[in-house]
Coordinates of C-alpha atoms and ligand atoms in Angstrom, one line a residue:
M337 CA -24.6 5.4 -8.8
D338 CA -25.2 4.3 -5.2
I339 CA -27.0 6.4 -2.6
F340 CA -26.4 5.7 1.1
G341 CA -27.6 7.6 4.2
N342 CA -30.9 8.3 6.0
K343 CA -33.5 11.0 6.4
E344 CA -30.9 13.6 7.5
Y345 CA -28.2 13.1 4.9
K346 CA -27.4 11.3 1.7
I347 CA -24.2 10.1 0.2
A348 CA -23.8 9.5 -3.5
R349 CA -21.0 7.3 -4.7
F350 CA -20.2 6.9 -8.3
F351 CA -17.5 5.0 -10.1
I352 CA -15.3 6.6 -12.8
E353 CA -14.4 4.3 -15.6
N354 CA -10.8 5.2 -15.8
S355 CA -7.7 3.0 -15.5
D356 CA -7.4 4.0 -11.8
R357 CA -11.0 3.0 -11.0
N358 CA -11.7 6.0 -8.8
F359 CA -14.9 6.6 -6.8
N360 CA -16.3 10.2 -6.4
Y361 CA -18.6 11.1 -3.5
I362 CA -21.1 13.8 -2.7
I363 CA -22.5 14.3 0.8
W364 CA -25.6 16.4 1.3
C365 CA -27.8 17.7 4.1
C366 CA -31.4 16.8 3.2
E367 CA -32.9 19.7 5.1
T368 CA -30.8 22.6 3.7
G369 CA -29.5 21.1 0.4
Q370 CA -25.9 22.0 1.2
C371 CA -23.4 19.6 0.0
A372 CA -19.7 18.7 0.0
V373 CA -18.0 17.0 -2.9
I374 CA -15.2 14.6 -2.0
D375 CA -12.2 14.2 -4.3
P376 CA -13.8 15.3 -7.6
L377 CA -12.3 13.8 -10.7
D378 CA -15.3 13.7 -13.1
A379 CA -16.6 17.2 -12.6
I380 CA -19.3 16.8 -15.2
E381 CA -20.9 13.9 -13.5
V382 CA -20.5 15.6 -10.1
L383 CA -22.3 18.7 -11.4
N384 CA -25.1 16.6 -12.9
V385 CA -25.8 15.1 -9.5
V386 CA -25.6 18.5 -7.8
R387 CA -28.1 19.9 -10.4
D388 CA -30.5 16.9 -10.3
N389 CA -30.8 17.0 -6.5
N390 CA -31.0 20.8 -6.3
L391 CA -27.9 21.1 -4.1
S392 CA -25.6 24.0 -3.3
I393 CA -21.9 23.3 -3.0
K394 CA -20.4 24.5 0.2
Y395 CA -17.1 22.6 0.1
V396 CA -14.9 20.5 -2.0
I397 CA -13.0 18.3 0.5
N398 CA -9.8 16.6 -0.7
T399 CA -8.7 13.5 1.2
H400 CA -5.2 14.2 -0.3
A401 CA -3.5 16.0 -3.1
H402 CA -2.8 13.3 -5.7
P403 CA -3.9 14.4 -9.1
D404 CA -6.7 11.9 -9.5
H405 CA -8.3 13.3 -6.3
I406 CA -8.0 17.0 -7.0
S407 CA -8.2 17.5 -10.8
G408 CA -12.0 18.2 -10.7
N409 CA -11.7 20.8 -8.0
N410 CA -11.7 24.0 -10.0
P411 CA -14.6 23.3 -12.3
V412 CA -16.7 22.2 -9.3
I413 CA -15.9 25.3 -7.1
K414 CA -16.4 27.7 -10.0
V415 CA -20.1 26.9 -9.9
S416 CA -20.5 28.8 -6.6
M417 CA -18.4 31.8 -5.5
L418 CA -19.1 30.9 -1.9
S419 CA -17.6 27.4 -2.0
E420 CA -14.2 26.5 -0.7
I421 CA -11.7 23.7 -0.9
L422 CA -10.8 22.0 2.3
I423 CA -7.5 20.1 2.6
H424 CA -4.8 19.3 5.3
P425 CA -2.2 22.1 5.6
L426 CA 0.5 19.9 4.0
G427 CA -1.7 19.7 0.9
L428 CA -2.4 23.4 0.5
D429 CA 0.3 24.0 -2.0
Y430 CA -1.2 21.6 -4.5
V431 CA -4.6 23.2 -4.7
A432 CA -5.8 26.6 -5.6
P433 CA -7.7 28.9 -5.3
R434 CA -10.0 29.4 -2.3
A435 CA -8.4 26.6 -0.2
K436 CA -8.6 26.4 3.6
A437 CA -6.7 24.1 5.9
I438 CA -8.5 21.5 8.1
E439 CA -6.7 19.3 10.6
D440 CA -7.1 16.3 12.9
G441 CA -10.0 16.8 15.3
D442 CA -11.7 19.5 13.3
T443 CA -15.5 19.3 12.6
V444 CA -16.8 20.4 9.2
H445 CA -20.5 21.5 9.1
I446 CA -22.6 21.0 6.0
G447 CA -26.1 22.2 6.7
K448 CA -27.2 20.3 9.8
I449 CA -24.6 17.5 9.4
N450 CA -21.2 17.3 11.1
I451 CA -18.2 15.5 9.6
K452 CA -15.2 14.7 11.9
I453 CA -11.8 15.0 10.4
L454 CA -9.0 12.5 11.1
H455 CA -5.4 12.9 10.0
T456 CA -4.4 9.5 8.5
P457 CA -0.9 10.0 6.9
G458 CA 1.0 7.2 5.2
H459 CA -0.3 7.0 1.6
C460 CA 1.0 10.6 1.6
P461 CA 1.7 13.1 4.5
E462 CA -1.5 15.2 4.1
H463 CA -4.0 12.4 4.0
L464 CA -7.3 12.9 5.8
S465 CA -10.2 10.6 6.5
L466 CA -13.7 11.9 7.1
L467 CA -16.1 10.4 9.6
L468 CA -19.9 10.9 9.2
D469 CA -22.0 8.9 11.6
D470 CA -21.1 5.2 10.8
Y471 CA -19.5 6.0 7.4
I472 CA -15.7 6.6 7.1
F473 CA -14.3 8.2 3.9
V474 CA -10.8 6.8 3.8
G475 CA -9.5 8.1 0.5
D476 CA -6.5 5.9 -0.4
T477 CA -5.6 4.8 3.1
I478 CA -7.4 1.5 3.0
F479 CA -9.4 -0.4 0.3
L480 CA -11.6 -3.4 0.5
S481 CA -9.1 -6.1 1.6
G482 CA -6.1 -3.8 1.0
C483 CA -4.3 -0.6 1.8
G484 CA -2.9 2.3 -0.2
N485 CA 0.5 2.3 -1.7
T486 CA 3.3 4.5 -0.4
K487 CA 5.0 5.2 -3.8
F488 CA 4.1 8.9 -4.2
R489 CA 5.4 10.9 -1.1
G490 CA 4.2 8.0 1.2
N491 CA 5.7 6.1 4.1
P492 CA 4.6 2.6 5.2
H493 CA 5.4 3.2 8.9
D494 CA 3.1 6.1 9.0
L495 CA 0.4 4.2 7.1
Y496 CA 0.8 1.3 9.6
S497 CA 0.3 3.7 12.5
S498 CA -2.8 5.5 10.9
I499 CA -4.5 2.1 10.2
S500 CA -3.6 0.5 13.5
T501 CA -4.4 3.4 15.8
K502 CA -7.1 5.4 14.1
L503 CA -9.0 3.3 11.5
S504 CA -8.8 0.0 13.5
A505 CA -10.2 1.8 16.5
L506 CA -13.5 2.5 14.7
P507 CA -16.6 0.3 15.6
D508 CA -17.0 -2.9 13.6
N509 CA -20.2 -1.6 11.9
T510 CA -18.4 1.4 10.4
K511 CA -18.9 1.4 6.6
I512 CA -15.9 2.1 4.4
L513 CA -16.1 4.5 1.5
C514 CA -12.7 4.4 -0.3
G515 CA -11.1 6.2 -3.2
H516 CA -10.8 3.3 -5.7
E517 CA -12.3 0.0 -6.6
Y518 CA -9.5 -2.6 -6.2
S519 CA -11.4 -5.3 -4.3
E520 CA -10.9 -8.3 -6.6
N521 CA -7.1 -8.0 -6.9
N522 CA -6.8 -7.2 -3.2
L523 CA -8.7 -10.3 -2.2
K524 CA -6.6 -12.4 -4.6
F525 CA -3.4 -11.0 -3.0
A526 CA -4.9 -11.7 0.4
L527 CA -5.6 -15.3 -0.6
S528 CA -2.0 -15.7 -1.8
I529 CA -0.8 -14.8 1.7
D530 CA -3.6 -16.4 3.7
P531 CA -4.8 -19.3 1.5
Q532 CA -6.9 -21.1 4.0
N533 CA -9.0 -18.1 5.0
R534 CA -12.6 -19.0 4.3
E535 CA -13.8 -15.4 4.8
T536 CA -11.5 -14.2 2.0
K537 CA -12.7 -16.9 -0.4
N538 CA -16.4 -16.0 0.4
K539 CA -15.8 -12.3 -0.1
L540 CA -14.0 -12.9 -3.4
N541 CA -16.9 -14.9 -4.7
E542 CA -19.3 -12.2 -3.6
V543 CA -17.2 -9.4 -5.1
K544 CA -16.8 -11.2 -8.5
S545 CA -20.5 -11.8 -8.7
R546 CA -21.3 -8.1 -7.8
L547 CA -18.7 -6.7 -10.3
S548 CA -20.1 -8.9 -13.0
R549 CA -23.5 -7.1 -12.5
S550 CA -21.7 -3.7 -12.4
E551 CA -22.4 -3.4 -8.7
F552 CA -19.7 -2.2 -6.4
P553 CA -19.1 -3.9 -3.1
L554 CA -19.0 -2.3 0.3
S555 CA -17.3 -3.5 3.5
T556 CA -17.1 -2.5 7.1
I557 CA -14.2 -2.2 9.6
G558 CA -15.4 -5.4 11.2
E559 CA -15.3 -7.3 7.9
E560 CA -11.8 -6.0 7.1
R561 CA -10.6 -7.6 10.4
L562 CA -11.7 -11.0 8.9
Y563 CA -10.1 -10.8 5.4
N564 CA -7.8 -7.8 5.0
P565 CA -4.2 -9.0 5.7
F566 CA -3.2 -5.4 6.7
F567 CA -5.7 -5.7 9.6
R568 CA -4.5 -9.2 10.5
L569 CA -0.9 -8.6 11.5
D570 CA -0.9 -10.9 14.5
N571 CA -2.5 -13.8 12.6
D572 CA -0.3 -17.0 13.0
A573 CA -1.0 -18.4 9.5
I574 CA 0.0 -15.1 7.9
I575 CA 3.1 -14.7 10.1
N576 CA 4.2 -18.3 9.5
N577 CA 3.8 -18.0 5.7
L578 CA 5.8 -14.8 5.6
K579 CA 8.6 -16.4 7.7
S580 CA 8.7 -19.5 5.6
N581 CA 8.4 -18.1 2.2
Y582 CA 9.1 -14.4 2.2
E583 CA 12.1 -13.9 4.6
L584 CA 10.2 -12.1 7.4
I585 CA 12.6 -11.8 10.4
D586 CA 10.8 -9.7 13.0
D587 CA 7.2 -10.6 13.6
D588 CA 6.0 -7.5 15.4
P589 CA 2.9 -6.0 13.7
Q590 CA 4.7 -3.1 12.1
S591 CA 7.3 -5.3 10.5
V592 CA 4.5 -7.7 9.2
F593 CA 2.7 -4.6 7.8
V594 CA 5.8 -3.3 6.0
K595 CA 6.6 -6.8 4.5
L596 CA 3.0 -7.2 3.3
R597 CA 3.1 -3.7 1.7
Q598 CA 6.4 -4.7 -0.1
L599 CA 4.9 -7.9 -1.4
R600 CA 1.7 -6.2 -2.6
N601 CA 3.9 -3.7 -4.5
K602 CA 5.5 -6.5 -6.5
W603 CA 2.4 -8.7 -6.8
Ligands
ZN1122 ZN1 -3.7 8.7 -3.9

């Protein structure tokens, strides 16, 4: 388990050893002990962390309603009658009971800390990202050197617009906390599209070495601009490669994004 944060709040990240390679998160206010659980899958592990740190669960926040992000909801909220599930209105039908809608621009308070809510559809229509200080919880919108698929109720045009208008607009030092650990495959795909990119090669070496020690890498929005092809839509080397080898016709950023997403689906 990794712990991030400062004197005011802590973030616990832990990896679930399933085939989907999920991450679960708990955010807590150090002064009050109130916490929010994000996308619980392994409820037993979540409740162990809650007990060990003497926390009270105020919210379960679901970035979206795919089964691997909500299936631990009920055992987690059963622990406290006062806790609630927070999800975008378009996800309400998938979760029950005690669920409340939150939308773009809302602020969620956990003890003394404030989390800003961004609506980032594309992986699915109800997808939310959560901003706490210089940490962004992106669910399945982006991953280290990649982005979410659009196979289950998703749309690549919406995903393009969420990434290019909302996530790309965050400061370079914003740390990305995503829903799955897919970094090695994503970097290998990135290298297949952008083979001369030294930053991608270096990050792949770093990621391989960390994973071999059972450590999980972290990246920032600024780093993603260097090696994530879905953030590099106006890069000449990528565009030329897609035109020469993958029948890219229009080279506007949205068409490049959609082509990259199609190629990643088949890769
Ligand atoms: Zn998902």
